């Protein structure tokens, strides 16, 4: 197990390095710099600014400095908002984004699995059709469309929920709903089809022949096996929730990291771009790692370590 | 001897898009205490459906027990509520399926899979259930069971898994064990070991075994009595000796002739030509008529009456009908 984890950690660092490098060079290949927009700064001032942020150095020197900032996890001050460091921005934005992301993930996973199980058990019944219709809608309607619809109906027309911001649990409902519906629908469909397949397996017949109750059969024997394919998509779902937060945070004016990320790209705020990218990538890579571990725990046939003989 | 199980005129149908499949059409047989009854017949003749109907495990819909009764110690199982039936499954009647590779849940340890069965039916502590499981694993020949309890199915070979499945089926001391092709998926040496295990356990526990197979070698090895099924009916049944040495139904004879035997030359092997009738609309007469060398007009029109040849041996074939026998006697 530890050998496996060390190997994975090493692979994660390599992946991260690759992402950082790619981001760095992509970022510098976008035309324009943080300073040459509408504001009329004199040439001397601009040169001084560039010197201060080391933008006058050759690219490989800057690259080295960025790598160092990644390793020490200190990205320095923002170029655009020089009163704040990137670390401060992340420290402020991350808890909010994390809250939105985690709540969304939990809502999506639990409601998706529940919906999938119900649909499978009522196979071809009204509930099944209803659940799958919701699921297809959920998959095909983009979250920003859903977000605007929800705001329009529930916040503007019915005024039962606040339009935007992130100040109370009530404020969390609409953004979470908008963000969770797509992933929930994917999980529901996957759970349903996987559950239907598992229920035809021989070991389910064996469980019935033992006299187990339907509840035991579904939750103890079928669900764990049915969830294996669901677990494999959790990694990519987490990624889509993560990117979804950019848009949703923008629409609902939620003060998370997504705002900084989007703004930083528009304004070529290099340290902020690098900081947020490294941060997002780390989280995503960690998620994928956790998914692998979870898979190994759920399925004893997958050996994370080679020690055990068969 | 005491009858543990009596199947009386069992009818099972499946409703499909193509119509009603009459898979089992009036099957009757008894299972006595401590004996082994083998049910043999070609693929699709209704062996599995019959056995699963006894346990009420046919998928429903589309399956349905359309008539008849299944008496377990005098109680009609077809009339029980589903919750009452659950108390019978695994405790009074157990079932073993064909493929040990898929019959066990891959994500649960074998110990837990056996223990949960005990806990379902018996009011005993987990500790005691575990102890019982260890004894049972020992009985079916799993080496160092204490270790093995914690292992998952994929850590066992096919033969070992079938032993575990057998342990699981027998741990609540059922009176009837139904084994649907228990050795078909195993290679020959393992097959023999498993069959020995059946005999051994039967001697020790007195369980009645109903074994389903199309392998006459298996039948010869374990069966006390044999029932031959064809197109959803039992066409001939009797003691092993009677069926092997004095088969009377042309289909039974065909089955026996299609098996290689050590004492005969391979050249004598004759497969049965043709195929069984369509079970959507089975023929009114003898279902074997289209393939039978002795078919007469009456065979096409009327299903043959059951003729008893001895106390146990009976056959559904016009050739054995009493009236034909009387005619023969008259000529002599
Ligand atoms: N779920 C089902 N739906 C429709 N028809 C079915 C179903 N299950 C079984 N049947 C029909 O019932 C008949 C008997 O099937 P059964 O499985 O009992 O055969 P079998 O004697 O066990 O054959 P085998 O040796 O291949 O296992 C077959 O003709 C099959 O088409
Ligand atoms: S009843 Fe007729 S067709 Fe059927 S097996 Fe006997 S002789 Fe053949
Ligand atoms: Mg079968």
XYZ file of C-alpha atoms and ligand atoms in Angstrom:
682
model
C 0.000 0.000 0.000
C 2.644 2.559 1.019
C 4.716 1.624 -2.029
C 1.711 2.267 -4.210
C 0.989 5.593 -2.554
C 4.580 6.756 -2.945
C 4.501 5.809 -6.606
C 1.247 7.672 -7.055
C 2.561 10.739 -5.225
C 5.547 10.816 -7.545
C 3.272 10.545 -10.576
C 1.133 13.345 -9.160
C 4.132 15.634 -8.840
C 5.166 14.931 -12.410
C 1.628 15.647 -13.619
C 1.562 18.844 -11.640
C 4.892 19.928 -13.042
C 3.614 19.272 -16.536
C 0.503 21.377 -15.927
C 2.521 24.223 -14.423
C 4.939 24.268 -17.328
C 2.200 24.174 -19.904
C 0.281 26.936 -18.127
C 3.377 29.069 -17.815
C 4.231 28.993 -21.496
C 0.615 29.277 -22.637
C 0.213 32.269 -20.359
C 3.214 34.008 -21.835
C 2.185 33.205 -25.391
C -1.032 35.208 -24.976
C -0.292 38.602 -26.499
C -0.293 41.596 -24.165
C 1.108 42.180 -20.720
C -0.386 43.208 -17.396
C 0.531 46.852 -17.981
C -0.231 47.875 -21.524
C -3.952 48.412 -21.472
C -5.992 51.605 -21.424
C -4.042 53.271 -18.641
C -1.353 55.546 -19.956
C 1.735 54.758 -18.019
C 4.962 56.320 -19.094
C 7.586 54.089 -20.587
C 9.887 54.534 -17.577
C 7.203 53.580 -15.083
C 6.308 50.540 -17.159
C 9.932 49.444 -17.265
C 10.214 49.867 -13.523
C 7.086 47.836 -12.984
C 8.367 45.070 -15.227
C 11.628 45.109 -13.392
C 9.832 44.873 -10.066
C 7.875 41.819 -11.202
C 10.913 40.370 -13.003
C 9.072 40.508 -16.310
C 12.194 41.890 -17.998
C 14.156 38.740 -17.291
C 14.476 36.009 -19.951
C 11.590 33.539 -19.952
C 13.611 30.661 -18.544
C 14.641 32.741 -15.544
C 11.042 33.678 -14.917
C 10.119 30.021 -15.304
C 12.674 29.076 -12.672
C 11.295 31.699 -10.336
C 7.769 30.402 -10.845
C 8.850 26.859 -10.100
C 10.416 28.134 -6.910
C 7.213 29.916 -5.962
C 5.272 26.699 -6.547
C 7.610 24.618 -4.405
C 7.475 27.133 -1.558
C 3.793 27.752 -2.263
C 4.367 31.491 -2.158
C 3.192 33.213 -5.321
C 3.989 36.747 -4.251
C 1.763 39.784 -4.699
C -0.854 40.144 -7.383
C 0.172 42.457 -10.190
C -3.222 44.049 -10.547
C -4.173 44.287 -6.910
C -0.767 44.946 -5.507
C -2.049 45.345 -1.985
C -2.888 41.612 -1.900
C -0.734 38.554 -2.233
C -1.942 35.610 -4.247
C -1.864 33.496 -1.098
C -4.256 35.914 0.584
C -6.624 35.744 -2.374
C -6.570 31.937 -2.321
C -7.018 31.929 1.431
C -10.110 34.074 1.107
C -11.604 32.513 -2.018
C -10.868 28.873 -1.404
C -13.126 28.227 1.622
C -16.072 29.630 -0.296
C -15.368 27.644 -3.455
C -14.640 24.557 -1.412
C -17.961 24.873 0.355
C -19.813 25.246 -2.924
C -17.909 22.362 -4.510
C -18.252 19.939 -1.627
C -21.919 20.636 -0.995
C -22.549 20.216 -4.715
C -20.618 16.962 -4.845
C -22.451 15.548 -1.841
C -25.843 16.575 -3.179
C -25.036 15.207 -6.642
C -23.652 11.886 -5.411
C -26.326 11.073 -2.863
C -29.346 12.215 -4.840
C -27.931 10.697 -8.031
C -27.383 7.309 -6.432
C -30.772 7.386 -4.715
C -32.525 8.316 -7.955
C -30.639 5.584 -9.826
C -31.531 2.893 -7.300
C -35.201 3.846 -7.254
C -35.319 3.870 -11.040
C -33.660 0.452 -11.232
C -35.952 -1.116 -8.651
C -39.014 0.301 -10.389
C -37.574 -0.716 -13.737
C -39.879 0.376 -16.597
C -42.376 1.809 -14.142
C -43.616 5.379 -13.978
C -41.010 6.376 -11.390
C -38.274 4.995 -13.627
C -39.452 7.015 -16.633
C -39.850 10.128 -14.523
C -36.403 9.782 -12.977
C -34.753 9.182 -16.320
C -36.557 12.116 -17.923
C -35.214 14.342 -15.172
C -31.800 12.819 -15.716
C -31.770 13.460 -19.458
C -32.875 17.050 -18.880
C -30.213 17.445 -16.225
C -27.508 16.227 -18.549
C -28.557 18.249 -21.555
C -29.274 21.629 -19.934
C -26.009 23.524 -19.253
C -25.584 24.730 -15.690
C -25.518 28.432 -16.582
C -28.860 28.090 -18.373
C -30.281 26.239 -15.410
C -28.849 28.899 -13.104
C -30.561 31.738 -14.927
C -33.811 29.777 -15.095
C -33.693 29.077 -11.381
C -32.963 32.712 -10.568
C -35.757 33.869 -12.823
C -38.353 31.469 -11.427
C -37.489 30.977 -7.779
C -35.769 34.256 -6.949
C -37.336 36.857 -9.216
C -40.855 35.531 -9.855
C -41.622 33.629 -6.682
C -39.100 35.499 -4.506
C -38.728 32.513 -2.180
C -34.936 32.405 -2.494
C -32.262 35.104 -2.702
C -31.003 36.067 -6.159
C -27.287 35.957 -5.467
C -24.316 36.114 -3.075
C -23.181 33.643 -0.457
C -24.164 34.807 2.974
C -26.483 32.186 4.459
C -27.502 28.564 3.884
C -30.533 29.882 2.034
C -28.194 31.606 -0.403
C -26.502 28.308 -1.105
C -29.566 26.531 -2.445
C -29.782 27.944 -5.961
C -26.083 27.804 -6.885
C -25.791 24.279 -5.500
C -28.877 23.184 -7.394
C -27.632 24.710 -10.620
C -24.230 23.119 -10.268
C -25.338 19.710 -8.938
C -28.069 18.846 -11.413
C -25.792 17.805 -14.290
C -23.494 15.529 -12.269
C -26.493 14.162 -10.379
C -28.146 13.193 -13.647
C -25.007 11.443 -14.873
C -24.668 9.525 -11.614
C -28.366 8.602 -11.626
C -28.208 7.126 -15.108
C -25.025 5.273 -14.412
C -26.296 3.885 -11.099
C -29.504 2.750 -12.729
C -27.913 0.847 -15.592
C -25.218 -0.606 -13.400
C -27.768 -1.631 -10.777
C -29.971 -3.291 -13.391
C -27.017 -5.281 -14.600
C -25.895 -6.309 -11.137
C -29.414 -7.450 -10.218
C -29.268 -10.105 -12.945
C -25.986 -11.539 -11.647
C -25.776 -15.050 -10.252
C -24.644 -13.909 -6.830
C -27.885 -11.976 -6.439
C -29.752 -15.217 -7.160
C -27.556 -16.888 -4.548
C -28.420 -14.170 -2.052
C -32.126 -14.682 -2.752
C -31.734 -18.434 -2.387
C -30.249 -17.829 1.066
C -33.512 -16.187 2.080
C -32.141 -12.666 2.465
C -34.638 -9.806 2.433
C -34.884 -7.502 -0.599
C -33.424 -4.636 1.440
C -30.343 -6.684 2.333
C -29.987 -7.876 -1.222
C -30.114 -4.366 -2.657
C -27.975 -2.558 -0.117
C -25.521 -5.215 0.930
C -25.096 -7.297 -2.205
C -26.080 -5.174 -5.177
C -25.220 -1.583 -4.332
C -21.523 -1.979 -3.658
C -20.970 -3.750 -6.949
C -23.251 -1.349 -8.778
C -21.302 1.627 -7.457
C -17.968 0.556 -8.939
C -18.602 2.177 -12.334
C -20.016 5.226 -10.546
C -16.829 5.673 -8.565
C -14.743 5.681 -11.724
C -16.554 8.730 -13.084
C -16.403 10.636 -9.812
C -12.965 11.997 -10.705
C -14.086 13.540 -13.950
C -17.331 14.721 -12.343
C -15.322 16.488 -9.673
C -13.402 18.172 -12.478
C -16.578 19.310 -14.160
C -17.961 20.611 -10.876
C -14.704 22.473 -10.366
C -14.853 24.192 -13.733
C -18.581 24.688 -13.233
C -17.829 26.762 -10.162
C -16.164 29.481 -12.340
C -19.404 30.136 -14.171
C -21.731 29.640 -11.236
C -19.641 31.861 -8.973
C -19.755 34.548 -11.606
C -23.537 34.278 -12.109
C -24.349 34.268 -8.406
C -21.622 36.779 -7.468
C -20.061 34.291 -5.094
C -16.690 35.499 -3.734
C -14.808 32.268 -4.464
C -11.601 31.456 -6.282
C -13.333 31.218 -9.627
C -13.733 34.983 -9.748
C -9.995 35.559 -9.251
C -9.131 32.899 -11.768
C -11.281 34.338 -14.543
C -10.265 37.924 -13.809
C -6.592 37.065 -13.650
C -6.636 35.618 -17.144
C -8.391 38.645 -18.572
C -5.881 41.007 -16.995
C -2.767 38.826 -17.506
C -2.205 38.848 -13.769
C 0.542 36.239 -14.051
C 1.086 35.359 -10.364
C -2.643 34.936 -9.811
C -3.002 32.748 -12.911
C -0.183 30.540 -11.786
C -1.371 30.404 -8.199
C -4.946 29.481 -8.996
C -3.900 26.973 -11.655
C -1.544 25.198 -9.314
C -4.206 25.183 -6.658
C -6.978 23.826 -8.891
C -4.691 21.211 -10.413
C -3.550 19.999 -7.024
C -7.119 19.585 -5.864
C -8.108 17.754 -9.016
C -5.140 15.421 -8.902
C -5.866 14.691 -5.270
C -9.477 13.889 -6.171
C -8.400 11.404 -8.818
C -6.053 9.830 -6.321
C -8.814 9.505 -3.732
C -11.087 7.943 -6.352
C -8.462 5.289 -7.057
C -8.096 4.532 -3.386
C -11.876 4.361 -2.998
C -12.067 1.960 -5.922
C -9.487 -0.290 -4.332
C -11.424 -0.268 -1.080
C -14.735 -1.059 -2.801
C -13.410 -3.794 -5.049
C -11.193 -6.341 -3.331
C -10.157 -7.761 -6.710
C -8.151 -4.613 -7.347
C -4.929 -4.875 -5.483
C -3.244 -1.621 -4.559
C -0.356 -3.617 -3.238
C 1.340 -6.694 -4.557
C 2.076 -8.429 -1.271
C -1.021 -10.554 -0.934
C -0.924 -13.910 -2.748
C -3.946 -15.600 -4.239
C -39.722 -43.732 3.337
C -40.729 -40.237 4.308
C -41.448 -37.814 1.503
C -39.745 -34.459 2.094
C -40.788 -32.815 -1.106
C -43.750 -33.571 -3.349
C -44.153 -31.764 -6.634
C -47.643 -32.244 -7.993
C -48.669 -31.405 -11.546
C -46.488 -28.282 -11.668
C -47.091 -25.888 -14.558
C -44.820 -22.901 -15.196
C -45.248 -20.406 -18.001
C -43.330 -17.353 -19.176
C -45.161 -14.491 -20.784
C -43.017 -13.123 -23.606
C -43.595 -10.878 -26.597
C -43.865 -14.001 -28.742
C -46.577 -15.485 -26.514
C -46.727 -17.870 -23.570
C -43.773 -20.214 -23.195
C -45.026 -23.341 -21.454
C -41.702 -24.315 -19.926
C -42.983 -26.850 -17.387
C -46.162 -28.728 -18.263
C -47.427 -30.916 -15.454
C -44.381 -32.237 -13.669
C -44.863 -34.524 -10.676
C -42.263 -36.233 -8.527
C -41.390 -36.948 -4.919
C -38.123 -36.533 -3.099
C -37.565 -38.956 -0.237
C -35.597 -38.336 2.906
C -31.879 -38.890 2.420
C -32.034 -39.872 -1.243
C -30.538 -38.330 -4.357
C -32.854 -37.709 -7.267
C -31.323 -36.772 -10.586
C -33.247 -34.828 -13.190
C -31.799 -35.250 -16.658
C -32.701 -33.982 -20.077
C -31.594 -31.866 -22.995
C -30.966 -28.162 -22.746
C -34.196 -26.189 -22.537
C -36.395 -29.048 -21.325
C -37.287 -27.158 -18.146
C -34.942 -28.581 -15.506
C -33.801 -25.240 -14.128
C -37.268 -23.738 -14.286
C -38.645 -26.704 -12.319
C -36.013 -26.386 -9.617
C -36.285 -22.624 -9.366
C -40.062 -22.887 -9.143
C -39.709 -25.079 -6.068
C -37.787 -22.241 -4.422
C -40.110 -19.683 -6.037
C -37.072 -18.041 -7.601
C -38.200 -17.791 -11.214
C -38.059 -14.191 -12.390
C -41.601 -12.910 -12.172
C -42.646 -11.316 -14.422
C -42.272 -12.905 -16.947
C -42.435 -16.251 -15.108
C -45.494 -17.589 -13.278
C -46.419 -20.831 -11.542
C -49.581 -21.481 -13.532
C -50.738 -24.530 -11.630
C -49.925 -27.415 -9.356
C -48.458 -27.637 -5.897
C -45.076 -27.977 -4.243
C -45.440 -29.655 -0.861
C -42.575 -29.393 1.588
C -43.350 -31.738 4.478
C -46.999 -31.392 3.567
C -47.061 -27.593 3.324
C -47.812 -26.050 -0.072
C -44.986 -23.620 -0.848
C -46.842 -22.061 -3.768
C -49.422 -20.726 -1.300
C -46.954 -19.084 1.081
C -46.511 -15.339 1.399
C -43.201 -14.075 0.042
C -41.979 -13.286 3.562
C -42.825 -16.837 4.704
C -41.088 -18.223 1.642
C -37.912 -16.350 2.655
C -37.840 -18.378 5.853
C -37.878 -21.563 3.772
C -35.096 -20.507 1.402
C -31.697 -21.386 2.731
C -33.111 -22.896 5.923
C -35.350 -25.748 4.739
C -34.442 -25.869 1.074
C -31.126 -24.668 -0.321
C -29.938 -24.221 -3.834
C -26.597 -24.410 -5.598
C -26.117 -22.902 -9.013
C -24.041 -23.984 -11.942
C -21.164 -21.558 -12.045
C -19.151 -21.173 -8.838
C -17.185 -18.368 -10.477
C -20.217 -16.084 -10.518
C -22.331 -17.487 -7.676
C -20.397 -15.682 -4.952
C -20.429 -11.936 -4.414
C -16.970 -10.661 -5.449
C -16.930 -7.777 -2.973
C -17.833 -9.638 0.232
C -15.582 -12.066 2.101
C -16.677 -15.684 1.915
C -16.933 -15.808 5.691
C -19.411 -12.967 5.742
C -21.401 -14.530 2.901
C -21.844 -17.713 4.902
C -22.371 -16.021 8.261
C -25.102 -13.719 6.954
C -27.093 -16.764 5.842
C -26.928 -18.242 9.332
C -27.823 -14.938 10.989
C -30.823 -14.657 8.665
C -32.370 -17.884 9.897
C -31.033 -18.631 13.338
C -31.207 -16.642 16.547
C -27.566 -17.015 17.433
C -24.695 -14.647 18.110
C -22.211 -13.673 15.441
C -19.562 -15.543 17.377
C -21.537 -18.777 17.210
C -22.381 -18.218 13.564
C -18.697 -17.820 12.869
C -17.917 -21.024 14.721
C -20.569 -22.846 12.720
C -19.126 -21.456 9.511
C -15.664 -22.719 10.423
C -17.020 -26.205 11.114
C -18.855 -26.198 7.822
C -15.832 -25.038 5.829
C -13.862 -27.800 7.471
C -16.554 -30.322 6.555
C -16.480 -29.366 2.857
C -12.706 -29.591 2.835
C -11.410 -26.023 2.845
C -7.928 -26.073 4.401
C -7.213 -23.655 7.290
C -10.683 -22.115 7.402
C -9.792 -19.508 10.046
C -7.520 -17.777 7.540
C -9.759 -18.418 4.554
C -12.817 -16.890 6.200
C -11.370 -13.452 5.538
C -10.683 -14.062 1.877
C -12.660 -12.925 -1.137
C -14.033 -15.282 -3.801
C -11.365 -14.352 -6.369
C -8.727 -15.783 -4.054
C -10.114 -19.309 -4.518
C -10.015 -21.786 -7.409
C -13.220 -22.925 -9.114
C -13.390 -26.212 -7.192
C -12.779 -24.437 -3.892
C -15.470 -21.931 -4.680
C -17.955 -24.692 -5.359
C -17.060 -26.178 -1.966
C -17.746 -22.785 -0.405
C -21.070 -22.554 -2.227
C -21.935 -26.011 -0.904
C -20.923 -24.991 2.614
C -23.096 -21.903 2.301
C -26.063 -23.982 1.142
C -25.740 -26.564 3.895
C -24.802 -24.444 6.880
C -28.392 -24.033 8.095
C -28.925 -27.797 7.844
C -31.638 -27.762 5.178
C -33.605 -30.911 4.474
C -33.448 -30.457 0.738
C -30.519 -29.412 -1.407
C -31.211 -28.544 -5.020
C -28.074 -28.514 -7.137
C -28.503 -27.174 -10.661
C -25.594 -28.488 -12.738
C -23.184 -28.214 -9.801
C -20.229 -29.717 -11.638
C -20.721 -28.614 -15.234
C -18.344 -25.669 -14.932
C -15.589 -27.704 -13.273
C -12.929 -29.891 -14.823
C -13.268 -33.645 -14.564
C -11.064 -34.432 -11.563
C -12.631 -31.628 -9.542
C -16.070 -32.863 -10.664
C -15.414 -36.247 -9.114
C -14.245 -34.664 -5.860
C -17.347 -32.511 -5.609
C -19.641 -35.480 -6.275
C -17.837 -37.446 -3.559
C -18.390 -34.505 -1.257
C -22.125 -34.611 -1.970
C -22.283 -38.296 -1.067
C -20.170 -37.771 2.007
C -22.291 -34.917 3.288
C -25.470 -36.799 2.577
C -24.219 -39.691 4.695
C -23.368 -37.319 7.522
C -26.445 -35.081 7.452
C -29.179 -37.121 5.769
C -30.008 -34.262 3.407
C -32.141 -35.074 0.369
C -30.470 -33.994 -2.838
C -32.086 -33.089 -6.125
C -29.359 -32.864 -8.705
C -29.945 -31.437 -12.147
C -27.625 -32.354 -14.944
C -27.340 -33.432 -18.518
C -24.258 -35.461 -17.713
C -25.234 -39.122 -17.388
C -21.808 -39.862 -15.903
C -22.707 -37.659 -12.943
C -26.071 -39.383 -12.690
C -24.502 -42.842 -12.636
C -22.197 -41.742 -9.847
C -24.640 -40.175 -7.404
C -28.305 -40.796 -8.195
C -30.608 -43.181 -6.357
C -33.472 -42.348 -8.648
C -33.629 -40.660 -12.026
C -36.312 -38.577 -13.704
C -35.943 -37.946 -17.431
C -37.428 -34.678 -18.608
C -38.428 -33.811 -22.135
C -40.190 -30.668 -23.338
C -41.471 -29.670 -19.915
C -42.623 -33.136 -18.836
C -41.124 -36.081 -17.000
C -41.314 -38.835 -19.600
C -39.682 -41.612 -17.621
C -38.583 -42.079 -14.032
C -37.307 -44.913 -11.931
C -34.476 -46.233 -9.837
C -31.021 -45.734 -11.272
C -30.660 -49.410 -12.134
C -34.018 -49.454 -13.929
C -33.240 -46.412 -16.030
C -29.712 -47.458 -16.948
C -30.379 -51.158 -17.619
C -34.009 -51.178 -18.602
C -34.886 -47.860 -20.226
C -38.286 -47.955 -21.894
C -38.910 -44.524 -23.351
C -37.335 -44.102 -26.785
C -35.985 -40.727 -25.624
C -34.270 -42.264 -22.592
C -32.774 -44.929 -24.841
C -31.585 -42.207 -27.178
C -29.975 -40.305 -24.300
C -28.134 -43.399 -23.115
C -26.977 -44.228 -26.635
C -25.581 -40.761 -27.130
C -23.135 -41.074 -24.228
C -19.699 -42.623 -24.754
C -19.231 -45.754 -22.678
C -16.046 -47.563 -21.774
C -17.480 -51.002 -22.480
C -18.713 -50.131 -25.945
C -17.021 -49.129 -29.151
C -17.229 -45.412 -29.980
C -18.873 -46.349 -33.301
C -22.098 -47.196 -31.495
C -22.620 -43.595 -30.425
C -25.866 -42.302 -31.852
C -26.938 -38.741 -31.245
C -30.679 -38.125 -31.170
C -31.696 -36.487 -34.441
C -34.009 -33.476 -34.682
C -34.818 -30.944 -32.034
C -37.386 -30.600 -29.240
C -40.763 -28.990 -30.012
C -41.537 -25.330 -29.714
C -42.822 -24.650 -26.211
C -45.027 -21.765 -27.372
C -47.469 -24.287 -28.786
C -46.425 -27.762 -27.670
C -48.002 -30.641 -29.629
C -51.176 -32.244 -28.297
C -49.680 -35.718 -28.580
C -46.303 -37.068 -27.558
C -43.752 -34.247 -27.821
C -41.107 -36.752 -28.922
C -43.167 -38.042 -31.848
C -41.334 -35.978 -34.474
C -38.025 -37.546 -33.463
C -39.217 -41.023 -32.492
C -38.482 -44.073 -34.647
C -41.539 -45.867 -33.234
C -44.091 -43.083 -33.575
C -47.619 -44.198 -34.400
C -50.692 -42.205 -35.332
C -51.948 -42.218 -31.756
C -48.646 -40.664 -30.659
C -49.307 -37.563 -32.761
C -52.808 -37.098 -31.406
C -52.946 -38.097 -27.772
C -50.373 -37.658 -25.047
C -49.478 -41.163 -23.777
C -50.882 -42.310 -20.434
C -48.468 -42.954 -17.642
C -47.625 -46.633 -17.365
C -46.148 -48.102 -14.196
C -43.582 -50.788 -14.896
C -42.555 -51.324 -11.280
C -43.112 -49.537 -7.979
C -40.792 -46.704 -8.970
C -40.405 -47.123 -12.698
C -42.962 -45.355 -14.848
C -42.977 -44.105 -18.413
C -45.129 -41.912 -20.674
C -45.066 -43.833 -23.944
C -47.745 -45.605 -25.935
C -45.401 -48.527 -26.552
C -45.621 -49.419 -22.886
C -49.355 -48.849 -22.573
C -51.123 -51.672 -20.744
C -53.401 -52.351 -23.700
C -50.479 -52.891 -26.042
C -48.883 -55.146 -23.444
C -52.159 -57.108 -23.100
C -52.364 -57.544 -26.864
C -48.815 -58.861 -26.865
C -49.638 -61.259 -24.031
C -52.674 -62.465 -25.992
C -50.573 -63.274 -29.052
C -48.125 -65.250 -26.998
N -36.946 -15.794 -18.229
C -37.466 -16.569 -19.207
N -38.239 -16.005 -20.145
C -38.780 -16.760 -21.132
N -38.578 -18.081 -21.266
C -37.810 -18.693 -20.368
C -37.200 -17.969 -19.288
N -36.488 -18.831 -18.545
C -36.627 -20.046 -19.148
N -37.421 -19.963 -20.230
C -37.792 -21.061 -21.122
O -38.055 -22.196 -20.360
C -37.563 -23.351 -21.002
C -36.824 -24.197 -20.020
O -35.650 -23.539 -19.587
P -34.681 -24.151 -18.490
O -33.734 -23.090 -18.146
O -35.453 -24.761 -17.399
O -33.939 -25.284 -19.304
P -32.905 -26.338 -18.752
O -33.537 -27.653 -18.855
O -32.425 -25.924 -17.408
O -31.750 -26.229 -19.829
P -30.180 -26.147 -19.623
O -29.697 -27.541 -19.606
O -29.729 -25.401 -20.836
O -29.922 -25.401 -18.355
C -36.677 -22.898 -22.140
O -37.275 -23.286 -23.352
C -36.645 -21.413 -22.027
O -36.841 -20.833 -23.292
S -45.448 -42.206 -27.328
Fe -45.042 -42.707 -29.434
S -43.820 -41.005 -30.177
Fe -43.827 -40.872 -27.999
S -42.027 -41.933 -27.416
Fe -43.633 -43.464 -27.336
S -43.633 -44.362 -29.310
Fe -42.397 -42.549 -29.508
Mg -30.591 -25.076 -16.648
